Amino acid sequence: MVRNSIIWIIGFVIAITSGVTAMGAIAKNKAPELAIILSPTNGFAAEKIASNSMNTAIAGNSGHFPDNVSPNATEFARSAFIAEPITPEAIAILALGEAGNEKDKLMSEALLLSRRQPLVTAWMIADSGVREDMPALLSHYDAMLRTSSSAAVVVIPVLAKALANDDFVPPFASLLAKQPPWANQFWRAVVDTPEALGNAARLREMVYKPNENDNIYYDALLIRALVNNQQFDAAEALYYHLESQNRGSSLLKNASFTMEPEYAPIDWQLFSTGEYGAVVTDGKLQLSAIRNSGGLFVRQLVKLPAEIVTMGINPGDPIPDNAEIIVSLKCAQTIKDAPQTIRIPLKRQITNLQIDNKSSGCSFYWFDITGHASGNGDGFDVALDSISLR
């Protein structure tokens, strides 16, 4: 009887203790102040209180770690560590009260316990920035992005802007060569970061691999953004890096229309509406317009040397009389005293038409084809077999 009573009492105590511990575990995040008064002491709740206190101090210090840790935060962090020696944020807060090597050592220990604690990662990022250790800095951002689904909204734009710094290109290349899970978001962000575009092109060339999975990249958008920002040389260099085709002798890319254009406007940029348009099909550039319609059909950015170049255009069939088609070369650069636009009516095959670019002062031109179908007839369909500039 006595034995059964002892067993019953022990069981009751265990049940009460387990229940209180469970209450503490449930309350530690939503109500740590409640959890901390329950016995046994919940170390994670104490850690949460210390962390909240530190976050408040950081917020009040314009987002920077304060020079001194409040005694209240230190006390709760110490209680948390005593109760639960595996509380990384508590260790981090205790580390902030130390100096020199001891601080670094404790922070490293906290990081080893968990890479998911924002306070620890934030200090590592700040410390790497002070030391100008860019590989370490990017590594900690990588850890933050891998462990927090909500971090990307804040971190990715920061990384995109950081790429404007030339010194970040090599460490970015080392990190992105591993294709981290956030790489797709990063490449999309740099397209919308004008100050980083030039280095983004360099970085893309550095991480490029033949037969790679290019679904994570935004190469076409990056090339177009470079062109829109008049970084023409960088756009052309990236194009040739991505395209394995033989450059040939023509200054125009894809001059014989053997490939579907992918990187406009370094390659052909095709325009189309419900009334007129251009397509590349079966090795031809097809221009079509219904009656009394027309506009810009196709364009390409082309780099001309400072010399005389020769143009040739080969239509597949005779050009109809009701088709007014104009080939033009217009300087794409913003320069003083830009040369006048060259306009050439296309009525038949053109061979060896010479264009003098010796003293124009312009290197990059828009090569445009515009057209219009007259109000008489049924419109037109014109196929061009090749266009060359040499």
JSON list of N, CA, C and O in Angstrom, two decimals, residues 44-85:
[
{"chain": "A", "resi": 44, "resn": "PHE", "atom": "N", "xyz": [15.57, 28.58, -23.04]},
{"chain": "A", "resi": 44, "resn": "PHE", "atom": "CA", "xyz": [15.26, 29.19, -24.34]},
{"chain": "A", "resi": 44, "resn": "PHE", "atom": "C", "xyz": [14.39, 30.42, -24.17]},
{"chain": "A", "resi": 44, "resn": "PHE", "atom": "O", "xyz": [14.48, 31.37, -24.95]},
{"chain": "A", "resi": 45, "resn": "ALA", "atom": "N", "xyz": [13.52, 30.42, -23.13]},
{"chain": "A", "resi": 45, "resn": "ALA", "atom": "CA", "xyz": [12.72, 31.61, -22.85]},
{"chain": "A", "resi": 45, "resn": "ALA", "atom": "C", "xyz": [13.60, 32.76, -22.38]},
{"chain": "A", "resi": 45, "resn": "ALA", "atom": "O", "xyz": [13.44, 33.91, -22.80]},
{"chain": "A", "resi": 46, "resn": "ALA", "atom": "N", "xyz": [14.58, 32.43, -21.51]},
{"chain": "A", "resi": 46, "resn": "ALA", "atom": "CA", "xyz": [15.52, 33.46, -21.06]},
{"chain": "A", "resi": 46, "resn": "ALA", "atom": "C", "xyz": [16.32, 34.00, -22.23]},
{"chain": "A", "resi": 46, "resn": "ALA", "atom": "O", "xyz": [16.59, 35.21, -22.32]},
{"chain": "A", "resi": 47, "resn": "GLU", "atom": "N", "xyz": [16.69, 33.10, -23.14]},
{"chain": "A", "resi": 47, "resn": "GLU", "atom": "CA", "xyz": [17.41, 33.53, -24.34]},
{"chain": "A", "resi": 47, "resn": "GLU", "atom": "C", "xyz": [16.55, 34.48, -25.17]},
{"chain": "A", "resi": 47, "resn": "GLU", "atom": "O", "xyz": [17.04, 35.50, -25.69]},
{"chain": "A", "resi": 48, "resn": "LYS", "atom": "N", "xyz": [15.26, 34.17, -25.27]},
{"chain": "A", "resi": 48, "resn": "LYS", "atom": "CA", "xyz": [14.35, 35.01, -26.06]},
{"chain": "A", "resi": 48, "resn": "LYS", "atom": "C", "xyz": [14.25, 36.40, -25.46]},
{"chain": "A", "resi": 48, "resn": "LYS", "atom": "O", "xyz": [14.26, 37.40, -26.19]},
{"chain": "A", "resi": 49, "resn": "ILE", "atom": "N", "xyz": [14.15, 36.49, -24.15]},
{"chain": "A", "resi": 49, "resn": "ILE", "atom": "CA", "xyz": [14.07, 37.81, -23.50]},
{"chain": "A", "resi": 49, "resn": "ILE", "atom": "C", "xyz": [15.35, 38.60, -23.74]},
{"chain": "A", "resi": 49, "resn": "ILE", "atom": "O", "xyz": [15.32, 39.79, -24.06]},
{"chain": "A", "resi": 50, "resn": "ALA", "atom": "N", "xyz": [16.49, 37.93, -23.57]},
{"chain": "A", "resi": 50, "resn": "ALA", "atom": "CA", "xyz": [17.77, 38.60, -23.81]},
{"chain": "A", "resi": 50, "resn": "ALA", "atom": "C", "xyz": [17.87, 39.06, -25.26]},
{"chain": "A", "resi": 50, "resn": "ALA", "atom": "O", "xyz": [18.34, 40.16, -25.54]},
{"chain": "A", "resi": 51, "resn": "SER", "atom": "N", "xyz": [17.41, 38.20, -26.17]},
{"chain": "A", "resi": 51, "resn": "SER", "atom": "CA", "xyz": [17.46, 38.54, -27.60]},
{"chain": "A", "resi": 51, "resn": "SER", "atom": "C", "xyz": [16.57, 39.73, -27.92]},
{"chain": "A", "resi": 51, "resn": "SER", "atom": "O", "xyz": [16.96, 40.64, -28.65]},
{"chain": "A", "resi": 52, "resn": "ASN", "atom": "N", "xyz": [15.34, 39.74, -27.34]},
{"chain": "A", "resi": 52, "resn": "ASN", "atom": "CA", "xyz": [14.43, 40.87, -27.58]},
{"chain": "A", "resi": 52, "resn": "ASN", "atom": "C", "xyz": [15.05, 42.17, -27.07]},
{"chain": "A", "resi": 52, "resn": "ASN", "atom": "O", "xyz": [14.92, 43.22, -27.69]},
{"chain": "A", "resi": 53, "resn": "SER", "atom": "N", "xyz": [15.69, 42.09, -25.91]},
{"chain": "A", "resi": 53, "resn": "SER", "atom": "CA", "xyz": [16.33, 43.28, -25.33]},
{"chain": "A", "resi": 53, "resn": "SER", "atom": "C", "xyz": [17.44, 43.79, -26.24]},
{"chain": "A", "resi": 53, "resn": "SER", "atom": "O", "xyz": [17.56, 45.00, -26.50]},
{"chain": "A", "resi": 54, "resn": "MET", "atom": "N", "xyz": [18.25, 42.86, -26.78]},
{"chain": "A", "resi": 54, "resn": "MET", "atom": "CA", "xyz": [19.34, 43.25, -27.67]},
{"chain": "A", "resi": 54, "resn": "MET", "atom": "C", "xyz": [18.80, 43.82, -28.99]},
{"chain": "A", "resi": 54, "resn": "MET", "atom": "O", "xyz": [19.31, 44.82, -29.50]},
{"chain": "A", "resi": 55, "resn": "ASN", "atom": "N", "xyz": [17.75, 43.20, -29.53]},
{"chain": "A", "resi": 55, "resn": "ASN", "atom": "CA", "xyz": [17.16, 43.71, -30.78]},
{"chain": "A", "resi": 55, "resn": "ASN", "atom": "C", "xyz": [16.62, 45.12, -30.59]},
{"chain": "A", "resi": 55, "resn": "ASN", "atom": "O", "xyz": [16.73, 45.97, -31.50]},
{"chain": "A", "resi": 56, "resn": "THR", "atom": "N", "xyz": [16.03, 45.38, -29.44]},
{"chain": "A", "resi": 56, "resn": "THR", "atom": "CA", "xyz": [15.52, 46.73, -29.14]},
{"chain": "A", "resi": 56, "resn": "THR", "atom": "C", "xyz": [16.68, 47.72, -29.09]},
{"chain": "A", "resi": 56, "resn": "THR", "atom": "O", "xyz": [16.59, 48.85, -29.62]},
{"chain": "A", "resi": 57, "resn": "ALA", "atom": "N", "xyz": [17.80, 47.30, -28.48]},
{"chain": "A", "resi": 57, "resn": "ALA", "atom": "CA", "xyz": [18.97, 48.18, -28.40]},
{"chain": "A", "resi": 57, "resn": "ALA", "atom": "C", "xyz": [19.55, 48.46, -29.78]},
{"chain": "A", "resi": 57, "resn": "ALA", "atom": "O", "xyz": [19.96, 49.58, -30.08]},
{"chain": "A", "resi": 58, "resn": "ILE", "atom": "N", "xyz": [19.57, 47.44, -30.63]},
{"chain": "A", "resi": 58, "resn": "ILE", "atom": "CA", "xyz": [20.09, 47.61, -31.99]},
{"chain": "A", "resi": 58, "resn": "ILE", "atom": "C", "xyz": [19.20, 48.56, -32.78]},
{"chain": "A", "resi": 58, "resn": "ILE", "atom": "O", "xyz": [19.68, 49.45, -33.48]},
{"chain": "A", "resi": 59, "resn": "ALA", "atom": "N", "xyz": [17.88, 48.38, -32.63]},
{"chain": "A", "resi": 59, "resn": "ALA", "atom": "CA", "xyz": [16.94, 49.26, -33.33]},
{"chain": "A", "resi": 59, "resn": "ALA", "atom": "C", "xyz": [17.10, 50.70, -32.89]},
{"chain": "A", "resi": 59, "resn": "ALA", "atom": "O", "xyz": [17.02, 51.64, -33.70]},
{"chain": "A", "resi": 60, "resn": "GLY", "atom": "N", "xyz": [17.36, 50.90, -31.59]},
{"chain": "A", "resi": 60, "resn": "GLY", "atom": "CA", "xyz": [17.55, 52.25, -31.07]},
{"chain": "A", "resi": 60, "resn": "GLY", "atom": "C", "xyz": [18.90, 52.85, -31.41]},
{"chain": "A", "resi": 60, "resn": "GLY", "atom": "O", "xyz": [19.13, 54.04, -31.19]},
{"chain": "A", "resi": 61, "resn": "ASN", "atom": "N", "xyz": [19.79, 52.01, -31.97]},
{"chain": "A", "resi": 61, "resn": "ASN", "atom": "CA", "xyz": [21.13, 52.47, -32.34]},
{"chain": "A", "resi": 61, "resn": "ASN", "atom": "C", "xyz": [21.29, 52.49, -33.86]},
{"chain": "A", "resi": 61, "resn": "ASN", "atom": "O", "xyz": [22.37, 52.21, -34.38]},
{"chain": "A", "resi": 62, "resn": "SER", "atom": "N", "xyz": [20.19, 52.81, -34.54]},
{"chain": "A", "resi": 62, "resn": "SER", "atom": "CA", "xyz": [20.17, 52.94, -36.01]},
{"chain": "A", "resi": 62, "resn": "SER", "atom": "C", "xyz": [20.63, 51.67, -36.72]},
{"chain": "A", "resi": 62, "resn": "SER", "atom": "O", "xyz": [21.30, 51.72, -37.77]},
{"chain": "A", "resi": 63, "resn": "GLY", "atom": "N", "xyz": [20.30, 50.52, -36.13]},
{"chain": "A", "resi": 63, "resn": "GLY", "atom": "CA", "xyz": [20.61, 49.26, -36.79]},
{"chain": "A", "resi": 63, "resn": "GLY", "atom": "C", "xyz": [22.01, 48.74, -36.53]},
{"chain": "A", "resi": 63, "resn": "GLY", "atom": "O", "xyz": [22.41, 47.73, -37.10]},
{"chain": "A", "resi": 64, "resn": "HIS", "atom": "N", "xyz": [22.76, 49.41, -35.65]},
{"chain": "A", "resi": 64, "resn": "HIS", "atom": "CA", "xyz": [24.13, 48.98, -35.34]},
{"chain": "A", "resi": 64, "resn": "HIS", "atom": "C", "xyz": [24.17, 48.34, -33.96]},
{"chain": "A", "resi": 64, "resn": "HIS", "atom": "O", "xyz": [23.37, 48.65, -33.08]},
{"chain": "A", "resi": 65, "resn": "PHE", "atom": "N", "xyz": [25.13, 47.43, -33.78]},
{"chain": "A", "resi": 65, "resn": "PHE", "atom": "CA", "xyz": [25.30, 46.83, -32.47]},
{"chain": "A", "resi": 65, "resn": "PHE", "atom": "C", "xyz": [25.77, 47.90, -31.47]},
{"chain": "A", "resi": 65, "resn": "PHE", "atom": "O", "xyz": [26.69, 48.67, -31.78]},
{"chain": "A", "resi": 66, "resn": "PRO", "atom": "N", "xyz": [25.16, 47.95, -30.29]},
{"chain": "A", "resi": 66, "resn": "PRO", "atom": "CA", "xyz": [25.57, 48.96, -29.31]},
{"chain": "A", "resi": 66, "resn": "PRO", "atom": "C", "xyz": [26.96, 48.66, -28.75]},
{"chain": "A", "resi": 66, "resn": "PRO", "atom": "O", "xyz": [27.42, 47.51, -28.78]},
{"chain": "A", "resi": 67, "resn": "ASP", "atom": "N", "xyz": [27.62, 49.68, -28.26]},
{"chain": "A", "resi": 67, "resn": "ASP", "atom": "CA", "xyz": [28.96, 49.50, -27.68]},
{"chain": "A", "resi": 67, "resn": "ASP", "atom": "C", "xyz": [28.91, 48.71, -26.38]},
{"chain": "A", "resi": 67, "resn": "ASP", "atom": "O", "xyz": [29.84, 47.98, -26.05]},
{"chain": "A", "resi": 68, "resn": "ASN", "atom": "N", "xyz": [27.80, 48.84, -25.64]},
{"chain": "A", "resi": 68, "resn": "ASN", "atom": "CA", "xyz": [27.68, 48.17, -24.35]},
{"chain": "A", "resi": 68, "resn": "ASN", "atom": "C", "xyz": [26.38, 47.36, -24.32]},
{"chain": "A", "resi": 68, "resn": "ASN", "atom": "O", "xyz": [25.35, 47.79, -24.87]},
{"chain": "A", "resi": 69, "resn": "VAL", "atom": "N", "xyz": [26.43, 46.21, -23.67]},
{"chain": "A", "resi": 69, "resn": "VAL", "atom": "CA", "xyz": [25.25, 45.35, -23.51]},
{"chain": "A", "resi": 69, "resn": "VAL", "atom": "C", "xyz": [24.62, 45.67, -22.16]},
{"chain": "A", "resi": 69, "resn": "VAL", "atom": "O", "xyz": [25.32, 45.76, -21.14]},
{"chain": "A", "resi": 70, "resn": "SER", "atom": "N", "xyz": [23.30, 45.81, -22.15]},
{"chain": "A", "resi": 70, "resn": "SER", "atom": "CA", "xyz": [22.62, 46.16, -20.90]},
{"chain": "A", "resi": 70, "resn": "SER", "atom": "C", "xyz": [22.77, 45.02, -19.88]},
{"chain": "A", "resi": 70, "resn": "SER", "atom": "O", "xyz": [22.79, 43.84, -20.26]},
{"chain": "A", "resi": 71, "resn": "PRO", "atom": "N", "xyz": [22.89, 45.37, -18.60]},
{"chain": "A", "resi": 71, "resn": "PRO", "atom": "CA", "xyz": [23.00, 44.33, -17.56]},
{"chain": "A", "resi": 71, "resn": "PRO", "atom": "C", "xyz": [21.82, 43.37, -17.57]},
{"chain": "A", "resi": 71, "resn": "PRO", "atom": "O", "xyz": [21.98, 42.18, -17.30]},
{"chain": "A", "resi": 72, "resn": "ASN", "atom": "N", "xyz": [20.64, 43.88, -17.91]},
{"chain": "A", "resi": 72, "resn": "ASN", "atom": "CA", "xyz": [19.44, 43.04, -17.95]},
{"chain": "A", "resi": 72, "resn": "ASN", "atom": "C", "xyz": [19.58, 41.95, -19.01]},
{"chain": "A", "resi": 72, "resn": "ASN", "atom": "O", "xyz": [19.31, 40.77, -18.76]},
{"chain": "A", "resi": 73, "resn": "ALA", "atom": "N", "xyz": [20.03, 42.34, -20.21]},
{"chain": "A", "resi": 73, "resn": "ALA", "atom": "CA", "xyz": [20.21, 41.37, -21.28]},
{"chain": "A", "resi": 73, "resn": "ALA", "atom": "C", "xyz": [21.30, 40.37, -20.93]},
{"chain": "A", "resi": 73, "resn": "ALA", "atom": "O", "xyz": [21.17, 39.16, -21.18]},
{"chain": "A", "resi": 74, "resn": "THR", "atom": "N", "xyz": [22.37, 40.85, -20.33]},
{"chain": "A", "resi": 74, "resn": "THR", "atom": "CA", "xyz": [23.46, 39.96, -19.93]},
{"chain": "A", "resi": 74, "resn": "THR", "atom": "C", "xyz": [23.00, 38.94, -18.91]},
{"chain": "A", "resi": 74, "resn": "THR", "atom": "O", "xyz": [23.35, 37.75, -18.98]},
{"chain": "A", "resi": 75, "resn": "GLU", "atom": "N", "xyz": [22.20, 39.39, -17.92]},
{"chain": "A", "resi": 75, "resn": "GLU", "atom": "CA", "xyz": [21.73, 38.50, -16.87]},
{"chain": "A", "resi": 75, "resn": "GLU", "atom": "C", "xyz": [20.83, 37.39, -17.44]},
{"chain": "A", "resi": 75, "resn": "GLU", "atom": "O", "xyz": [20.97, 36.22, -17.09]},
{"chain": "A", "resi": 76, "resn": "PHE", "atom": "N", "xyz": [19.92, 37.77, -18.32]},
{"chain": "A", "resi": 76, "resn": "PHE", "atom": "CA", "xyz": [19.05, 36.76, -18.92]},
{"chain": "A", "resi": 76, "resn": "PHE", "atom": "C", "xyz": [19.85, 35.82, -19.83]},
{"chain": "A", "resi": 76, "resn": "PHE", "atom": "O", "xyz": [19.58, 34.62, -19.89]},
{"chain": "A", "resi": 77, "resn": "ALA", "atom": "N", "xyz": [20.82, 36.35, -20.53]},
{"chain": "A", "resi": 77, "resn": "ALA", "atom": "CA", "xyz": [21.66, 35.51, -21.39]},
{"chain": "A", "resi": 77, "resn": "ALA", "atom": "C", "xyz": [22.45, 34.51, -20.56]},
{"chain": "A", "resi": 77, "resn": "ALA", "atom": "O", "xyz": [22.58, 33.34, -20.93]},
{"chain": "A", "resi": 78, "resn": "ARG", "atom": "N", "xyz": [22.95, 34.96, -19.39]},
{"chain": "A", "resi": 78, "resn": "ARG", "atom": "CA", "xyz": [23.70, 34.06, -18.51]},
{"chain": "A", "resi": 78, "resn": "ARG", "atom": "C", "xyz": [22.78, 32.98, -17.95]},
{"chain": "A", "resi": 78, "resn": "ARG", "atom": "O", "xyz": [23.16, 31.79, -17.89]},
{"chain": "A", "resi": 79, "resn": "SER", "atom": "N", "xyz": [21.57, 33.37, -17.57]},
{"chain": "A", "resi": 79, "resn": "SER", "atom": "CA", "xyz": [20.59, 32.38, -17.06]},
{"chain": "A", "resi": 79, "resn": "SER", "atom": "C", "xyz": [20.24, 31.37, -18.14]},
{"chain": "A", "resi": 79, "resn": "SER", "atom": "O", "xyz": [20.11, 30.17, -17.87]},
{"chain": "A", "resi": 80, "resn": "ALA", "atom": "N", "xyz": [20.10, 31.86, -19.36]},
{"chain": "A", "resi": 80, "resn": "ALA", "atom": "CA", "xyz": [19.77, 30.98, -20.48]},
{"chain": "A", "resi": 80, "resn": "ALA", "atom": "C", "xyz": [20.89, 29.97, -20.71]},
{"chain": "A", "resi": 80, "resn": "ALA", "atom": "O", "xyz": [20.65, 28.78, -20.91]},
{"chain": "A", "resi": 81, "resn": "PHE", "atom": "N", "xyz": [22.13, 30.45, -20.66]},
{"chain": "A", "resi": 81, "resn": "PHE", "atom": "CA", "xyz": [23.27, 29.56, -20.92]},
{"chain": "A", "resi": 81, "resn": "PHE", "atom": "C", "xyz": [23.41, 28.52, -19.81]},
{"chain": "A", "resi": 81, "resn": "PHE", "atom": "O", "xyz": [23.71, 27.36, -20.09]},
{"chain": "A", "resi": 82, "resn": "ILE", "atom": "N", "xyz": [23.18, 28.93, -18.57]},
{"chain": "A", "resi": 82, "resn": "ILE", "atom": "CA", "xyz": [23.28, 27.98, -17.45]},
{"chain": "A", "resi": 82, "resn": "ILE", "atom": "C", "xyz": [22.22, 26.90, -17.57]},
{"chain": "A", "resi": 82, "resn": "ILE", "atom": "O", "xyz": [22.48, 25.71, -17.35]},
{"chain": "A", "resi": 83, "resn": "ALA", "atom": "N", "xyz": [21.00, 27.31, -17.95]},
{"chain": "A", "resi": 83, "resn": "ALA", "atom": "CA", "xyz": [19.91, 26.33, -18.08]},
{"chain": "A", "resi": 83, "resn": "ALA", "atom": "C", "xyz": [20.02, 25.50, -19.35]},
{"chain": "A", "resi": 83, "resn": "ALA", "atom": "O", "xyz": [19.72, 24.30, -19.35]},
{"chain": "A", "resi": 84, "resn": "GLU", "atom": "N", "xyz": [20.45, 26.12, -20.42]},
{"chain": "A", "resi": 84, "resn": "GLU", "atom": "CA", "xyz": [20.56, 25.44, -21.72]},
{"chain": "A", "resi": 84, "resn": "GLU", "atom": "C", "xyz": [21.86, 25.88, -22.38]},
{"chain": "A", "resi": 84, "resn": "GLU", "atom": "O", "xyz": [21.91, 26.92, -23.04]},
{"chain": "A", "resi": 85, "resn": "PRO", "atom": "N", "xyz": [22.94, 25.13, -22.23]},
{"chain": "A", "resi": 85, "resn": "PRO", "atom": "CA", "xyz": [24.24, 25.55, -22.78]},
{"chain": "A", "resi": 85, "resn": "PRO", "atom": "C", "xyz": [24.27, 25.62, -24.32]},
{"chain": "A", "resi": 85, "resn": "PRO", "atom": "O", "xyz": [25.28, 26.03, -24.89]}
]
